[in-house]
Coordinates of C-alpha atoms in Angstrom, one line a residue:
M1 CA 39.8 10.0 -6.6
A2 CA 40.9 12.8 -4.5
S3 CA 42.6 16.0 -5.2
D4 CA 42.1 19.5 -5.2
F5 CA 42.2 19.8 -9.1
F6 CA 39.3 18.7 -10.7
Y7 CA 36.9 20.4 -13.8
P8 CA 35.6 22.8 -13.9
N9 CA 39.6 23.8 -13.9
T10 CA 42.1 22.1 -16.6
G11 CA 44.8 20.5 -16.8
G12 CA 46.9 17.2 -16.8
V13 CA 45.9 15.9 -13.7
E14 CA 42.4 17.0 -13.8
E15 CA 42.3 15.1 -17.1
H16 CA 43.7 12.4 -15.6
I17 CA 41.2 11.8 -13.2
Y18 CA 38.4 12.4 -15.0
N19 CA 39.5 9.7 -17.8
L20 CA 41.1 7.4 -15.6
S21 CA 37.4 8.0 -13.9
Q22 CA 35.2 6.9 -17.1
C23 CA 37.2 3.8 -17.7
L24 CA 37.0 2.5 -14.4
I25 CA 33.3 3.2 -14.7
K26 CA 33.0 1.3 -18.0
C27 CA 35.2 -1.8 -16.2
G28 CA 32.2 -2.2 -13.6
H29 CA 34.2 -0.2 -10.7
K30 CA 31.7 2.3 -8.7
V31 CA 33.9 6.0 -9.0
I32 CA 33.3 9.2 -7.0
V33 CA 35.9 11.7 -6.6
I34 CA 36.8 14.6 -4.0
T35 CA 37.6 17.7 -4.5
H36 CA 36.8 21.4 -2.9
C37 CA 34.4 23.7 -4.1
Y38 CA 35.0 25.9 -7.5
G39 CA 32.7 29.3 -7.3
K40 CA 29.5 27.9 -7.1
R41 CA 29.9 24.8 -7.6
V42 CA 29.6 23.2 -4.3
G43 CA 27.4 20.1 -3.3
V44 CA 27.0 16.7 -5.7
R45 CA 27.4 16.9 -9.0
Y46 CA 27.0 13.9 -11.8
L47 CA 29.3 14.4 -15.0
T48 CA 29.2 11.7 -18.0
G49 CA 28.7 7.6 -17.5
G50 CA 27.3 8.7 -13.9
L51 CA 30.6 9.9 -12.4
K52 CA 29.8 11.6 -8.8
V53 CA 31.5 14.3 -7.8
Y54 CA 31.5 15.6 -4.6
Y55 CA 32.4 19.6 -4.4
L56 CA 33.1 20.1 -0.7
P57 CA 32.3 23.6 0.8
I58 CA 36.2 24.1 1.7
R59 CA 37.8 27.4 0.2
V60 CA 41.0 27.7 -1.9
F61 CA 43.8 29.1 0.3
Y62 CA 46.6 29.4 -2.4
S63 CA 46.8 28.1 -5.9
Q64 CA 43.8 26.2 -6.2
C65 CA 44.5 24.2 -2.7
V66 CA 42.9 24.2 0.2
L67 CA 44.6 25.0 3.8
P68 CA 46.2 22.0 5.8
T69 CA 44.4 22.2 8.7
M70 CA 44.3 17.9 8.7
I71 CA 41.5 17.9 11.2
C72 CA 38.7 20.5 10.2
N73 CA 37.2 18.3 7.5
I74 CA 37.6 14.5 9.0
A75 CA 33.3 14.5 9.5
L76 CA 32.8 15.1 6.2
V77 CA 35.0 13.0 4.4
R78 CA 34.4 10.1 6.8
Y79 CA 30.5 10.1 6.1
I80 CA 31.4 10.0 2.4
L81 CA 33.9 7.2 2.7
I82 CA 31.3 5.0 5.0
R83 CA 28.6 6.6 2.6
E84 CA 30.1 5.8 -0.6
C85 CA 31.5 2.2 0.5
I86 CA 34.6 3.1 -0.1
E87 CA 37.4 0.7 -0.7
I88 CA 40.6 2.2 -2.0
V89 CA 41.4 6.2 -1.8
H90 CA 43.6 7.3 -4.6
G91 CA 45.0 10.8 -4.2
H92 CA 46.5 12.4 -7.2
S93 CA 49.2 15.7 -7.0
A94 CA 52.0 16.3 -4.6
F95 CA 50.8 19.7 -4.4
S96 CA 47.0 18.5 -3.5
V97 CA 46.4 19.2 -0.2
L98 CA 43.1 17.4 0.4
A99 CA 44.3 14.6 -1.6
H100 CA 46.7 13.5 1.2
E101 CA 44.4 14.7 3.9
V102 CA 41.5 12.5 2.4
S103 CA 44.4 9.5 1.8
I104 CA 45.2 9.8 5.6
I105 CA 42.1 9.8 7.1
G106 CA 41.0 7.0 4.7
K107 CA 43.9 4.9 6.1
L108 CA 42.9 5.7 9.6
L109 CA 39.6 4.1 8.7
G110 CA 41.5 0.9 7.6
L111 CA 41.1 1.9 3.7
K112 CA 43.7 1.2 1.2
T113 CA 45.9 4.5 -0.2
V114 CA 47.5 4.5 -3.6
F115 CA 48.7 8.1 -4.6
T116 CA 49.8 9.5 -8.3
D117 CA 52.5 11.7 -8.5
H118 CA 52.4 14.2 -11.5
S119 CA 55.1 16.6 -10.7
L120 CA 59.0 16.7 -10.6
F121 CA 60.4 18.5 -7.7
G122 CA 64.0 20.1 -7.3
F123 CA 65.9 19.6 -3.7
A124 CA 67.9 22.6 -3.2
D125 CA 65.2 25.4 -2.7
T126 CA 63.3 26.4 0.3
S127 CA 59.8 25.5 -1.3
A128 CA 61.0 22.0 -2.8
V129 CA 62.2 21.5 0.5
L130 CA 59.0 21.9 2.9
T131 CA 57.2 20.0 -0.3
N132 CA 59.3 16.8 -0.3
K133 CA 59.2 16.6 3.4
Y134 CA 55.6 17.0 3.6
L135 CA 55.1 14.2 1.0
Q136 CA 57.6 12.2 2.9
M137 CA 55.4 12.8 5.9
C138 CA 51.6 11.8 3.8
L139 CA 53.2 8.8 2.1
C140 CA 54.9 7.1 5.1
E141 CA 51.8 4.4 4.9
C142 CA 50.3 4.8 1.3
D143 CA 50.0 1.3 0.2
H144 CA 51.4 2.3 -3.7
C145 CA 52.4 5.2 -5.8
I146 CA 52.2 5.6 -9.2
C147 CA 54.3 7.9 -11.2
V148 CA 54.3 8.9 -14.7
S149 CA 57.5 8.5 -16.2
H150 CA 60.6 6.3 -15.0
T151 CA 62.5 9.6 -14.4
G152 CA 59.3 10.8 -11.7
K153 CA 59.8 7.6 -10.4
E154 CA 63.3 8.4 -9.0
N155 CA 62.6 11.5 -8.3
T156 CA 60.2 10.3 -5.9
V157 CA 61.8 7.4 -4.7
L158 CA 64.7 10.0 -3.8
R159 CA 62.6 13.1 -2.5
A160 CA 59.8 11.0 -0.5
K161 CA 61.8 8.1 0.6
V162 CA 59.2 5.6 -0.7
K163 CA 60.8 2.3 -1.3
A164 CA 61.6 1.7 -5.2
H165 CA 59.1 -1.8 -5.0
K166 CA 55.8 0.5 -3.9
V167 CA 56.3 2.7 -6.7
S168 CA 55.0 2.0 -10.6
V169 CA 55.8 3.6 -13.5
I170 CA 52.3 4.2 -15.9
P171 CA 52.2 7.0 -18.0
N172 CA 49.3 9.5 -18.6
A173 CA 47.1 8.7 -22.0
V174 CA 45.4 10.9 -24.6
D175 CA 42.4 10.4 -26.6
A176 CA 43.7 10.4 -29.9
Y177 CA 40.2 10.4 -31.7
N178 CA 39.8 13.6 -30.7
F179 CA 43.2 15.2 -31.6
I180 CA 43.1 14.0 -34.9
P181 CA 45.0 15.3 -37.8
D182 CA 43.6 18.2 -40.5
P183 CA 46.6 19.3 -43.0
S184 CA 44.2 21.3 -45.1
Q185 CA 43.8 23.5 -42.0
R186 CA 47.7 24.3 -42.4
D187 CA 48.9 27.9 -44.2
P188 CA 51.2 26.2 -47.1
N189 CA 52.9 29.5 -47.3
V190 CA 54.3 30.0 -44.2
I191 CA 55.9 27.7 -41.4
T192 CA 53.6 27.8 -38.2
I193 CA 55.0 27.0 -35.0
V194 CA 52.3 26.4 -32.5
I195 CA 52.8 26.5 -28.7
V196 CA 49.7 25.6 -26.2
S197 CA 51.3 26.0 -22.8
R198 CA 50.3 27.2 -19.3
L199 CA 52.7 30.8 -19.3
V200 CA 54.7 30.2 -16.1
Y201 CA 58.3 30.5 -15.4
R202 CA 58.6 26.1 -15.0
K203 CA 57.1 26.1 -18.7
G204 CA 60.1 27.8 -20.0
V205 CA 58.4 31.8 -21.4
D206 CA 61.6 33.3 -20.9
L207 CA 63.0 31.1 -23.4
M208 CA 60.3 31.4 -25.8
A209 CA 60.2 35.0 -25.6
A210 CA 64.0 34.9 -26.6
V211 CA 63.7 32.3 -29.6
I212 CA 61.1 34.2 -30.7
A213 CA 62.8 37.3 -30.9
D214 CA 66.1 35.7 -32.5
M215 CA 64.0 33.5 -35.3
C216 CA 61.5 35.7 -36.4
P217 CA 63.4 38.7 -38.2
R218 CA 65.7 35.7 -39.7
Y219 CA 62.7 33.5 -41.0
P220 CA 60.0 36.2 -42.5
K221 CA 58.1 33.5 -43.2
L222 CA 57.6 31.9 -39.7
R223 CA 55.1 32.2 -37.8
F224 CA 54.2 31.7 -34.1
I225 CA 50.8 30.8 -32.7
I226 CA 50.6 30.6 -28.7
G227 CA 47.8 29.7 -26.9
G228 CA 47.4 29.8 -22.9
D229 CA 47.6 32.1 -20.2
G230 CA 49.8 33.1 -17.2
P231 CA 51.4 35.4 -15.1
K232 CA 54.2 35.7 -17.6
M233 CA 52.1 36.5 -20.7
W234 CA 53.5 40.1 -20.0
L235 CA 56.8 39.1 -21.2
L236 CA 55.5 37.8 -24.8
Q237 CA 53.1 40.8 -24.9
E238 CA 57.0 42.8 -24.3
V239 CA 58.1 40.8 -27.3
R240 CA 55.8 41.4 -29.6
E241 CA 54.9 44.6 -29.5
R242 CA 58.7 46.2 -28.8
K243 CA 60.1 44.2 -31.7
G244 CA 56.6 44.8 -33.9
F245 CA 56.3 41.2 -34.4
Q246 CA 52.5 41.5 -34.3
H247 CA 52.2 39.9 -38.4
C248 CA 53.7 36.8 -36.9
V249 CA 53.3 36.3 -33.5
T250 CA 49.4 35.5 -32.4
L251 CA 48.5 35.7 -28.9
L252 CA 45.4 33.5 -28.3
G253 CA 45.0 33.7 -24.3
S254 CA 43.4 31.1 -22.3
L255 CA 41.9 28.2 -24.5
K256 CA 39.2 25.8 -23.3
H257 CA 40.2 21.9 -23.8
S258 CA 37.5 21.7 -26.8
E259 CA 39.6 24.2 -28.7
V260 CA 43.3 22.9 -28.5
R261 CA 42.7 20.6 -31.4
D262 CA 41.5 23.2 -33.3
T263 CA 44.4 25.1 -32.8
L264 CA 47.2 22.1 -32.8
V265 CA 46.3 21.3 -36.5
K266 CA 46.9 25.0 -37.9
G267 CA 50.9 24.0 -37.3
D268 CA 53.8 22.6 -38.7
I269 CA 56.1 22.5 -35.7
F270 CA 55.0 22.1 -31.9
L271 CA 57.3 24.0 -29.7
N272 CA 57.7 23.2 -25.7
T273 CA 60.6 24.8 -23.7
S274 CA 59.7 23.4 -20.3
L275 CA 62.4 23.5 -18.0
T276 CA 61.5 20.4 -15.8
E277 CA 58.4 18.1 -16.7
A278 CA 57.7 14.7 -15.4
Y279 CA 55.5 13.8 -18.5
C280 CA 53.9 16.0 -21.3
M281 CA 50.4 15.7 -22.3
A282 CA 51.0 18.4 -24.9
I283 CA 53.4 17.3 -26.8
V284 CA 51.3 13.6 -26.9
E285 CA 48.6 15.8 -28.0
A286 CA 50.6 17.6 -30.7
A287 CA 52.0 14.4 -31.9
S288 CA 48.8 13.0 -32.6
C289 CA 47.6 16.0 -34.6
G290 CA 50.7 15.2 -37.0
L291 CA 52.8 18.1 -36.0
K292 CA 56.6 17.8 -35.8
V293 CA 57.4 18.1 -32.0
V294 CA 60.5 20.4 -30.9
S295 CA 61.1 19.8 -27.4
T296 CA 63.7 20.5 -24.6
K297 CA 65.3 17.4 -23.0
V298 CA 64.2 17.5 -19.3
G299 CA 62.8 15.5 -16.8
G300 CA 60.6 12.5 -18.0
I301 CA 60.2 13.7 -22.0
P302 CA 62.7 11.8 -23.5
E303 CA 60.5 9.0 -22.4
V304 CA 57.5 9.9 -24.3
L305 CA 58.0 10.2 -28.0
P306 CA 60.1 8.0 -30.4
E307 CA 62.7 10.1 -32.3
S308 CA 60.8 9.7 -35.5
M309 CA 58.5 12.4 -33.9
I310 CA 60.3 14.7 -31.7
Y311 CA 63.4 16.6 -31.8
L312 CA 65.2 16.7 -28.6
T313 CA 67.1 20.1 -27.3
E314 CA 68.9 21.5 -24.1
P315 CA 67.1 24.2 -22.5
N316 CA 69.1 26.8 -24.1
V317 CA 68.3 29.3 -26.8
S318 CA 70.9 28.3 -29.4
S319 CA 69.7 24.8 -28.9
I320 CA 66.0 25.3 -29.1
V321 CA 66.6 27.2 -32.7
E322 CA 69.1 24.7 -33.5
G323 CA 66.3 22.2 -33.3
I324 CA 63.4 24.1 -34.5
E325 CA 65.9 25.0 -37.9
L326 CA 66.4 21.1 -38.4
A327 CA 62.4 20.4 -37.8
I328 CA 62.0 23.7 -40.8
N329 CA 64.8 21.9 -43.0
D330 CA 62.8 18.0 -43.0
I331 CA 59.8 20.4 -43.6
Q332 CA 60.8 21.9 -46.3
K333 CA 62.6 18.8 -47.6
G334 CA 59.5 16.7 -47.2
N335 CA 61.1 14.4 -44.9
I336 CA 58.3 13.7 -42.2
L337 CA 55.7 11.4 -41.4
C338 CA 52.1 10.8 -42.4
P339 CA 50.0 12.6 -40.1
Y340 CA 47.6 10.4 -40.0
E341 CA 50.3 7.7 -39.3
C342 CA 51.5 9.7 -36.5
N343 CA 48.1 9.5 -35.2
R344 CA 47.5 6.1 -35.5
M345 CA 51.1 5.0 -33.3
I346 CA 49.7 7.3 -30.8
R347 CA 46.7 5.5 -30.1
K348 CA 48.9 2.3 -30.1
M349 CA 51.3 4.0 -28.1
Y350 CA 49.1 5.6 -25.4
N351 CA 45.6 5.0 -24.3
W352 CA 43.2 4.9 -21.6
M353 CA 42.1 2.0 -21.2
D354 CA 45.6 0.3 -20.9
V355 CA 46.2 3.1 -18.1
T356 CA 43.0 1.7 -16.7
R357 CA 44.1 -2.1 -16.8
R358 CA 47.7 -1.4 -14.9
T359 CA 46.0 0.6 -12.6
E360 CA 43.5 -2.2 -12.0
I361 CA 46.7 -4.6 -11.0
V362 CA 48.1 -1.8 -8.8
Y363 CA 44.6 -2.1 -7.1
D364 CA 44.1 -5.8 -7.1
K365 CA 47.7 -5.7 -5.4
I366 CA 47.0 -3.4 -2.7
L367 CA 43.8 -5.0 -1.6
K368 CA 45.6 -7.7 -0.7
N369 CA 47.8 -5.7 2.1
K370 CA 46.7 -6.1 5.5
N371 CA 45.6 -3.7 8.1
K372 CA 47.9 -1.9 10.5
P373 CA 47.3 -1.5 14.2
L374 CA 48.0 2.1 15.2
G375 CA 51.0 1.9 16.5
R376 CA 52.5 0.4 13.8
Q377 CA 51.1 3.3 11.8
L378 CA 52.5 6.0 14.2
K379 CA 55.9 4.2 13.7
S380 CA 56.1 4.9 10.0
Y381 CA 55.3 8.2 10.5
L382 CA 57.9 8.3 13.1
S383 CA 60.3 7.6 10.0
S384 CA 60.1 10.9 8.6
G385 CA 61.7 12.4 11.5
V386 CA 58.9 14.9 12.3
W387 CA 58.0 14.3 15.9
P388 CA 54.8 16.5 15.7
F389 CA 53.1 15.0 13.2
L390 CA 52.8 12.1 15.4
L391 CA 50.7 14.2 17.6
V392 CA 48.8 15.2 14.5
I393 CA 48.0 12.2 13.3
S394 CA 47.2 10.9 16.9
L395 CA 44.7 14.0 17.1
M396 CA 43.0 12.5 13.9
Y397 CA 42.2 9.1 15.3
L398 CA 40.9 10.5 18.4
L399 CA 38.8 13.1 16.0
L400 CA 37.6 10.1 13.9
Q401 CA 36.7 8.1 17.1
L402 CA 34.8 10.8 18.8
V403 CA 32.5 11.0 15.3
E404 CA 32.6 7.5 15.3
K405 CA 30.3 8.1 18.9
I406 CA 28.3 10.6 17.5
Y407 CA 27.3 9.7 13.9
K408 CA 27.8 5.8 14.0
R409 CA 27.7 3.9 10.8
K410 CA 24.3 1.8 11.2
H411 CA 22.7 5.8 10.7
I412 CA 24.9 6.4 7.6
D413 CA 23.9 2.6 6.2
I414 CA 20.2 3.2 7.1
A415 CA 20.2 6.9 5.4
K416 CA 21.9 4.9 2.2
D417 CA 19.0 2.6 2.2
L418 CA 16.1 5.3 2.2
K419 CA 18.3 7.4 -0.4
L420 CA 18.1 4.6 -2.6

């Protein structure tokens, strides 16, 4: 597994890599994780189940990602791949530079590569155009891609120009045993709306603030509990202070993943105002805790939960308010599912062993692929339309040959034997 995003950083990608790795280890596979250093955490660490993590001594360049040099880490990555007898390189997240670098190096070494895309991108703004072109270049020789929703698959096929038959849909999962309902934690005298999200623009914080400003004066018994932090925190603080909503809006700040469940069980309704989302883990965790979910109808969200568990709205204030009001009316009338029944349904729909089984099918499929010679690989990279990228790939190949002369594989094997 290769990605810039891994523990101690928290998020959907980190949790996906960790849980998938643990389940693969239980199934008898050997799994290692390659990521960059986090503060003083550099070198090799072992996590639960013997999961080996390489925190490479590479500095973060921007937004938890390393600088895309493509060549500076070749010797180190090659040593790890050979040292650990890797057969498949599985990269995660389109934003992760390290995932793409390790995948390309692995491909030049004759290994099989898989890429999992966790996000949706647009096609118009400059950052999206550049990211899409970079993704297209890096996925030219990828054996198979995995997306977390059918909407995500369509998005990846269009923006990265990957052939549809090389893309599979395998959703995320949630450990429903960790997100067990506890109705006794709810306040019966008020309706509590819980929001757990990174407070960034794409999570719809502007909509969130407008909904709070609209509903709090009209519903005295309405309470908001907001967990999460980010650059848009100031907007919620401003609404809370200027409007005098201190009694009905609670800002918890950044939450550890172990604290999310204890926050969710205090609520009756979970609100998600995302503007774009490939697959929203938060709404699945909330449904597992028995909350009514109100969410914007964007990206892959309509695919995630059945209609009995979610109220889908348009990404505007009036529609979101209407959805919350419908949820409040159903709660007051008692027209809701049993929280424990919701947990059982989520347990059947999304579990990590099922995700692992489906991922193993992808691994078995790509292991049958024949390796291409360098000429055919360069021809594939040429299809991206970026001619200078051929020079980069050629330079990476020459550096790998040079490193092969200096650090021969038999020396790595001897080191492994001595270590064992």
